[in-house]
């Protein structure tokens, strides 16, 4: 499935300006002026006092990135939020120029500098760089939960890549699992035709 592409009107200036009037402190960190052009280490980090309080009060954080709405010079917006009544509530944001473990470590280092202890659990998609960046800052202090949607999306992508839809898609639809076929590891590891 192709990612959505959209042209976002706006400035093409570097560092990407953050405009608007905020009644509260929102931009917490910006190192973009250190670079004359878009750079892999460029970060803008945003959080209100309310967002920081929410992260302090809730022991489960959800972390996800979106590539769809990133401003000029950045490849993604990383969102750190909490779950309230089964709804995702965004609390902190970072404009990032790369998906490297070190970039995520830098973001979680900023989170830690705000006085936020590690949550008891984090939920994220199958992006291991996020988990490794988190663990580089907080250690192995939190339980990591991966999103099943992204897990099954990765499995289905592998099924399609190996042209096995006719065999496995009926099983996925009828049983919502690939274990019933007894061939789960073969999907991942074997070449076509075995």
PDB file of C-alpha atoms in Angstrom:
ATOM      1  CA  UNK A   1       0.000   0.000   0.000  1.00  0.00           C
ATOM      2  CA  UNK A   2       1.428   3.372  -0.989  1.00  0.00           C
ATOM      3  CA  UNK A   3       1.732   6.113   1.573  1.00  0.00           C
ATOM      4  CA  UNK A   4      -0.476   9.121   1.055  1.00  0.00           C
ATOM      5  CA  UNK A   5       1.368  11.982  -0.567  1.00  0.00           C
ATOM      6  CA  UNK A   6       0.190  15.531  -0.173  1.00  0.00           C
ATOM      7  CA  UNK A   7       1.658  18.908  -0.925  1.00  0.00           C
ATOM      8  CA  UNK A   8       1.480  21.019   2.195  1.00  0.00           C
ATOM      9  CA  UNK A   9       1.459  24.713   1.416  1.00  0.00           C
ATOM     10  CA  UNK A  10       3.638  26.870   3.563  1.00  0.00           C
ATOM     11  CA  UNK A  11       7.094  28.215   4.047  1.00  0.00           C
ATOM     12  CA  UNK A  12      10.082  26.434   2.633  1.00  0.00           C
ATOM     13  CA  UNK A  13      12.363  28.293   4.999  1.00  0.00           C
ATOM     14  CA  UNK A  14      14.937  26.607   7.160  1.00  0.00           C
ATOM     15  CA  UNK A  15      14.781  26.334  10.077  1.00  0.00           C
ATOM     16  CA  UNK A  16      11.078  25.648   9.711  1.00  0.00           C
ATOM     17  CA  UNK A  17       9.382  28.491  11.563  1.00  0.00           C
ATOM     18  CA  UNK A  18       6.803  27.848  14.254  1.00  0.00           C
ATOM     19  CA  UNK A  19       4.331  30.673  13.993  1.00  0.00           C
ATOM     20  CA  UNK A  20       1.350  31.555  16.107  1.00  0.00           C
ATOM     21  CA  UNK A  21       0.595  33.023  19.461  1.00  0.00           C
ATOM     22  CA  UNK A  22       0.559  30.582  22.325  1.00  0.00           C
ATOM     23  CA  UNK A  23      -0.639  31.560  25.770  1.00  0.00           C
ATOM     24  CA  UNK A  24       1.431  28.798  27.318  1.00  0.00           C
ATOM     25  CA  UNK A  25       4.949  27.484  26.823  1.00  0.00           C
ATOM     26  CA  UNK A  26       4.819  24.980  23.978  1.00  0.00           C
ATOM     27  CA  UNK A  27       8.158  24.868  22.128  1.00  0.00           C
ATOM     28  CA  UNK A  28      10.560  23.273  24.624  1.00  0.00           C
ATOM     29  CA  UNK A  29      13.592  22.576  22.452  1.00  0.00           C
ATOM     30  CA  UNK A  30      14.797  23.655  19.010  1.00  0.00           C
ATOM     31  CA  UNK A  31      18.273  22.955  17.663  1.00  0.00           C
ATOM     32  CA  UNK A  32      17.467  23.732  14.016  1.00  0.00           C
ATOM     33  CA  UNK A  33      19.381  27.011  13.968  1.00  0.00           C
ATOM     34  CA  UNK A  34      22.557  24.949  14.510  1.00  0.00           C
ATOM     35  CA  UNK A  35      22.233  23.671  10.932  1.00  0.00           C
ATOM     36  CA  UNK A  36      22.319  25.830   7.776  1.00  0.00           C
ATOM     37  CA  UNK A  37      20.008  23.407   5.930  1.00  0.00           C
ATOM     38  CA  UNK A  38      17.725  20.488   6.823  1.00  0.00           C
ATOM     39  CA  UNK A  39      19.826  18.011   8.796  1.00  0.00           C
ATOM     40  CA  UNK A  40      19.356  14.506  10.238  1.00  0.00           C
ATOM     41  CA  UNK A  41      20.000  15.748  13.796  1.00  0.00           C
ATOM     42  CA  UNK A  42      17.477  18.595  13.673  1.00  0.00           C
ATOM     43  CA  UNK A  43      14.734  18.390  16.332  1.00  0.00           C
ATOM     44  CA  UNK A  44      11.902  20.616  17.482  1.00  0.00           C
ATOM     45  CA  UNK A  45      10.220  19.347  20.661  1.00  0.00           C
ATOM     46  CA  UNK A  46       6.852  20.607  21.910  1.00  0.00           C
ATOM     47  CA  UNK A  47       4.890  20.031  25.119  1.00  0.00           C
ATOM     48  CA  UNK A  48       2.609  22.124  27.292  1.00  0.00           C
ATOM     49  CA  UNK A  49       2.631  21.939  31.078  1.00  0.00           C
ATOM     50  CA  UNK A  50      -0.702  20.120  30.789  1.00  0.00           C
ATOM     51  CA  UNK A  51       0.847  17.511  28.473  1.00  0.00           C
ATOM     52  CA  UNK A  52       3.750  17.002  30.855  1.00  0.00           C
ATOM     53  CA  UNK A  53       1.300  16.579  33.747  1.00  0.00           C
ATOM     54  CA  UNK A  54      -0.652  13.981  31.748  1.00  0.00           C
ATOM     55  CA  UNK A  55       2.530  12.010  31.090  1.00  0.00           C
ATOM     56  CA  UNK A  56       3.350  12.189  34.814  1.00  0.00           C
ATOM     57  CA  UNK A  57      -0.121  11.012  35.870  1.00  0.00           C
ATOM     58  CA  UNK A  58      -0.573   8.123  33.439  1.00  0.00           C
ATOM     59  CA  UNK A  59       1.609   5.011  33.684  1.00  0.00           C
ATOM     60  CA  UNK A  60       1.026   3.952  30.064  1.00  0.00           C
ATOM     61  CA  UNK A  61       2.416   5.990  27.174  1.00  0.00           C
ATOM     62  CA  UNK A  62       1.608   5.449  23.514  1.00  0.00           C
ATOM     63  CA  UNK A  63       4.195   6.543  20.973  1.00  0.00           C
ATOM     64  CA  UNK A  64       3.712   6.848  17.229  1.00  0.00           C
ATOM     65  CA  UNK A  65       5.076   8.793  14.304  1.00  0.00           C
ATOM     66  CA  UNK A  66       3.298  10.301  11.344  1.00  0.00           C
ATOM     67  CA  UNK A  67       4.991  11.099   8.082  1.00  0.00           C
ATOM     68  CA  UNK A  68       1.923  12.599   6.437  1.00  0.00           C
ATOM     69  CA  UNK A  69       2.001  16.067   7.980  1.00  0.00           C
ATOM     70  CA  UNK A  70       5.687  16.700   8.676  1.00  0.00           C
ATOM     71  CA  UNK A  71       6.724  20.277   7.876  1.00  0.00           C
ATOM     72  CA  UNK A  72       9.474  21.185   5.423  1.00  0.00           C
ATOM     73  CA  UNK A  73      12.873  19.825   6.397  1.00  0.00           C
ATOM     74  CA  UNK A  74      11.470  17.097   8.646  1.00  0.00           C
ATOM     75  CA  UNK A  75      10.535  13.523   7.811  1.00  0.00           C
ATOM     76  CA  UNK A  76       8.081  12.872  10.637  1.00  0.00           C
ATOM     77  CA  UNK A  77       6.183  14.123  13.635  1.00  0.00           C
ATOM     78  CA  UNK A  78       6.641  11.866  16.662  1.00  0.00           C
ATOM     79  CA  UNK A  79       3.719  11.954  19.083  1.00  0.00           C
ATOM     80  CA  UNK A  80       3.900  10.801  22.709  1.00  0.00           C
ATOM     81  CA  UNK A  81       0.556  10.460  24.421  1.00  0.00           C
ATOM     82  CA  UNK A  82      -1.466   8.693  27.052  1.00  0.00           C
ATOM     83  CA  UNK A  83      -4.550   6.530  26.947  1.00  0.00           C
ATOM     84  CA  UNK A  84      -7.631   7.918  28.673  1.00  0.00           C
ATOM     85  CA  UNK A  85     -10.814   5.818  28.473  1.00  0.00           C
ATOM     86  CA  UNK A  86      -9.309   3.882  25.533  1.00  0.00           C
ATOM     87  CA  UNK A  87      -8.632   7.096  23.601  1.00  0.00           C
ATOM     88  CA  UNK A  88      -5.194   8.321  22.593  1.00  0.00           C
ATOM     89  CA  UNK A  89      -4.527  11.806  23.997  1.00  0.00           C
ATOM     90  CA  UNK A  90      -1.443  13.519  22.494  1.00  0.00           C
ATOM     91  CA  UNK A  91       0.803  15.157  25.115  1.00  0.00           C
ATOM     92  CA  UNK A  92       4.166  15.870  23.473  1.00  0.00           C
ATOM     93  CA  UNK A  93       5.370  16.210  19.897  1.00  0.00           C
ATOM     94  CA  UNK A  94       8.694  16.244  18.101  1.00  0.00           C
ATOM     95  CA  UNK A  95       9.539  17.231  14.546  1.00  0.00           C
ATOM     96  CA  UNK A  96      12.280  14.812  13.482  1.00  0.00           C
ATOM     97  CA  UNK A  97      14.502  14.604  10.429  1.00  0.00           C
ATOM     98  CA  UNK A  98      15.433  10.938  10.756  1.00  0.00           C
ATOM     99  CA  UNK A  99      14.241   7.609  12.118  1.00  0.00           C
ATOM    100  CA  UNK A 100      17.550   6.682  13.728  1.00  0.00           C
ATOM    101  CA  UNK A 101      17.786   5.234  17.227  1.00  0.00           C
ATOM    102  CA  UNK A 102      19.980   8.177  18.247  1.00  0.00           C
ATOM    103  CA  UNK A 103      17.294  10.655  17.165  1.00  0.00           C
ATOM    104  CA  UNK A 104      14.708   8.907  19.328  1.00  0.00           C
ATOM    105  CA  UNK A 105      17.219   8.767  22.195  1.00  0.00           C
ATOM    106  CA  UNK A 106      17.628  12.528  21.890  1.00  0.00           C
ATOM    107  CA  UNK A 107      13.850  13.010  22.133  1.00  0.00           C
ATOM    108  CA  UNK A 108      13.505  10.747  25.172  1.00  0.00           C
ATOM    109  CA  UNK A 109      16.472  12.534  26.721  1.00  0.00           C
ATOM    110  CA  UNK A 110      14.470  15.767  26.403  1.00  0.00           C
ATOM    111  CA  UNK A 111      11.458  14.042  27.967  1.00  0.00           C
ATOM    112  CA  UNK A 112      13.606  12.862  30.869  1.00  0.00           C
ATOM    113  CA  UNK A 113      15.054  16.383  31.327  1.00  0.00           C
ATOM    114  CA  UNK A 114      11.483  17.579  31.919  1.00  0.00           C
ATOM    115  CA  UNK A 115      11.474  15.411  35.045  1.00  0.00           C
ATOM    116  CA  UNK A 116       9.363  12.610  33.620  1.00  0.00           C
ATOM    117  CA  UNK A 117      10.138   9.178  35.075  1.00  0.00           C
ATOM    118  CA  UNK A 118       9.697   6.145  32.839  1.00  0.00           C
ATOM    119  CA  UNK A 119       6.143   4.868  32.444  1.00  0.00           C
ATOM    120  CA  UNK A 120       5.309   1.336  33.505  1.00  0.00           C
ATOM    121  CA  UNK A 121       4.370   0.469  29.910  1.00  0.00           C
ATOM    122  CA  UNK A 122       4.851   1.923  26.443  1.00  0.00           C
ATOM    123  CA  UNK A 123       2.786   1.029  23.404  1.00  0.00           C
ATOM    124  CA  UNK A 124       4.223   1.552  19.958  1.00  0.00           C
ATOM    125  CA  UNK A 125       4.165   0.168  16.450  1.00  0.00           C
ATOM    126  CA  UNK A 126       6.820  -2.208  15.199  1.00  0.00           C
ATOM    127  CA  UNK A 127       9.472   0.533  14.938  1.00  0.00           C
ATOM    128  CA  UNK A 128      12.389  -0.912  16.889  1.00  0.00           C
ATOM    129  CA  UNK A 129      14.381   2.328  16.701  1.00  0.00           C
ATOM    130  CA  UNK A 130      11.734   3.972  18.932  1.00  0.00           C
ATOM    131  CA  UNK A 131      12.031   1.181  21.502  1.00  0.00           C
ATOM    132  CA  UNK A 132      15.827   1.185  21.378  1.00  0.00           C
ATOM    133  CA  UNK A 133      15.909   4.978  21.736  1.00  0.00           C
ATOM    134  CA  UNK A 134      13.578   4.778  24.731  1.00  0.00           C
ATOM    135  CA  UNK A 135      15.648   2.042  26.374  1.00  0.00           C
ATOM    136  CA  UNK A 136      18.891   3.954  25.768  1.00  0.00           C
ATOM    137  CA  UNK A 137      17.520   6.737  27.992  1.00  0.00           C
ATOM    138  CA  UNK A 138      15.312   4.923  30.503  1.00  0.00           C
ATOM    139  CA  UNK A 139      16.863   1.456  30.473  1.00  0.00           C
ATOM    140  CA  UNK A 140      14.804  -1.693  30.688  1.00  0.00           C
ATOM    141  CA  UNK A 141      12.345  -0.127  33.142  1.00  0.00           C
ATOM    142  CA  UNK A 142       9.111  -0.303  31.160  1.00  0.00           C
ATOM    143  CA  UNK A 143       7.115  -3.111  29.622  1.00  0.00           C
ATOM    144  CA  UNK A 144       7.009  -2.763  25.841  1.00  0.00           C
ATOM    145  CA  UNK A 145       3.778  -3.556  23.988  1.00  0.00           C
ATOM    146  CA  UNK A 146       3.725  -3.598  20.213  1.00  0.00           C
ATOM    147  CA  UNK A 147       0.616  -2.715  18.234  1.00  0.00           C
ATOM    148  CA  UNK A 148      -1.088  -5.801  16.786  1.00  0.00           C
ATOM    149  CA  UNK A 149      -2.402  -3.795  13.824  1.00  0.00           C
ATOM    150  CA  UNK A 150       1.139  -3.030  12.674  1.00  0.00           C
ATOM    151  CA  UNK A 151       2.236  -6.599  13.417  1.00  0.00           C
ATOM    152  CA  UNK A 152      -0.479  -8.091  11.214  1.00  0.00           C
ATOM    153  CA  UNK A 153       0.143  -5.445   8.574  1.00  0.00           C
ATOM    154  CA  UNK A 154       3.802  -6.560   8.442  1.00  0.00           C
ATOM    155  CA  UNK A 155       2.742 -10.211   8.203  1.00  0.00           C
ATOM    156  CA  UNK A 156       0.278  -9.456   5.421  1.00  0.00           C
ATOM    157  CA  UNK A 157       2.947  -7.477   3.531  1.00  0.00           C
ATOM    158  CA  UNK A 158       5.229 -10.564   3.731  1.00  0.00           C
ATOM    159  CA  UNK A 159       2.371 -12.816   2.548  1.00  0.00           C
ATOM    160  CA  UNK A 160       1.829 -10.575  -0.473  1.00  0.00           C
ATOM    161  CA  UNK A 161       5.569 -10.336  -1.151  1.00  0.00           C
ATOM    162  CA  UNK A 162       5.776 -14.141  -1.314  1.00  0.00           C
ATOM    163  CA  UNK A 163       2.519 -14.336  -3.333  1.00  0.00           C
ATOM    164  CA  UNK A 164       0.791 -16.536  -0.759  1.00  0.00           C
ATOM    165  CA  UNK A 165      -2.504 -14.619  -0.498  1.00  0.00           C
ATOM    166  CA  UNK A 166      -4.616 -17.509  -1.798  1.00  0.00           C
ATOM    167  CA  UNK A 167      -3.289 -19.815   0.914  1.00  0.00           C
ATOM    168  CA  UNK A 168      -3.203 -17.537   3.940  1.00  0.00           C
ATOM    169  CA  UNK A 169      -5.766 -14.767   3.445  1.00  0.00           C
ATOM    170  CA  UNK A 170      -8.779 -17.049   4.041  1.00  0.00           C
ATOM    171  CA  UNK A 171      -7.143 -18.213   7.285  1.00  0.00           C
ATOM    172  CA  UNK A 172      -6.440 -14.664   8.404  1.00  0.00           C
ATOM    173  CA  UNK A 173      -9.995 -13.587   7.685  1.00  0.00           C
ATOM    174  CA  UNK A 174     -11.714 -16.617   9.207  1.00  0.00           C
ATOM    175  CA  UNK A 175      -9.455 -17.165  12.230  1.00  0.00           C
ATOM    176  CA  UNK A 176      -7.647 -13.830  12.652  1.00  0.00           C
ATOM    177  CA  UNK A 177      -4.482 -15.816  13.184  1.00  0.00           C
ATOM    178  CA  UNK A 178      -1.852 -17.542  11.126  1.00  0.00           C
ATOM    179  CA  UNK A 179      -1.009 -20.088  13.808  1.00  0.00           C
ATOM    180  CA  UNK A 180      -3.902 -22.331  12.735  1.00  0.00           C
ATOM    181  CA  UNK A 181      -2.007 -23.158   9.537  1.00  0.00           C
ATOM    182  CA  UNK A 182       1.053 -24.385  11.424  1.00  0.00           C
ATOM    183  CA  UNK A 183       3.231 -22.652   8.839  1.00  0.00           C
ATOM    184  CA  UNK A 184       3.732 -19.188  10.362  1.00  0.00           C
ATOM    185  CA  UNK A 185       7.544 -19.399  10.446  1.00  0.00           C
ATOM    186  CA  UNK A 186       7.591 -20.542   6.830  1.00  0.00           C
ATOM    187  CA  UNK A 187       5.881 -17.336   5.746  1.00  0.00           C
ATOM    188  CA  UNK A 188       8.639 -15.271   7.252  1.00  0.00           C
ATOM    189  CA  UNK A 189      11.699 -17.400   6.459  1.00  0.00           C
ATOM    190  CA  UNK A 190      11.200 -19.561   3.405  1.00  0.00           C
ATOM    191  CA  UNK A 191      11.669 -18.585  -0.242  1.00  0.00           C
ATOM    192  CA  UNK A 192       8.752 -18.891  -2.663  1.00  0.00           C
ATOM    193  CA  UNK A 193       8.062 -22.426  -3.772  1.00  0.00           C
ATOM    194  CA  UNK A 194       9.070 -24.302  -0.632  1.00  0.00           C
TER     195      UNK A 194
END
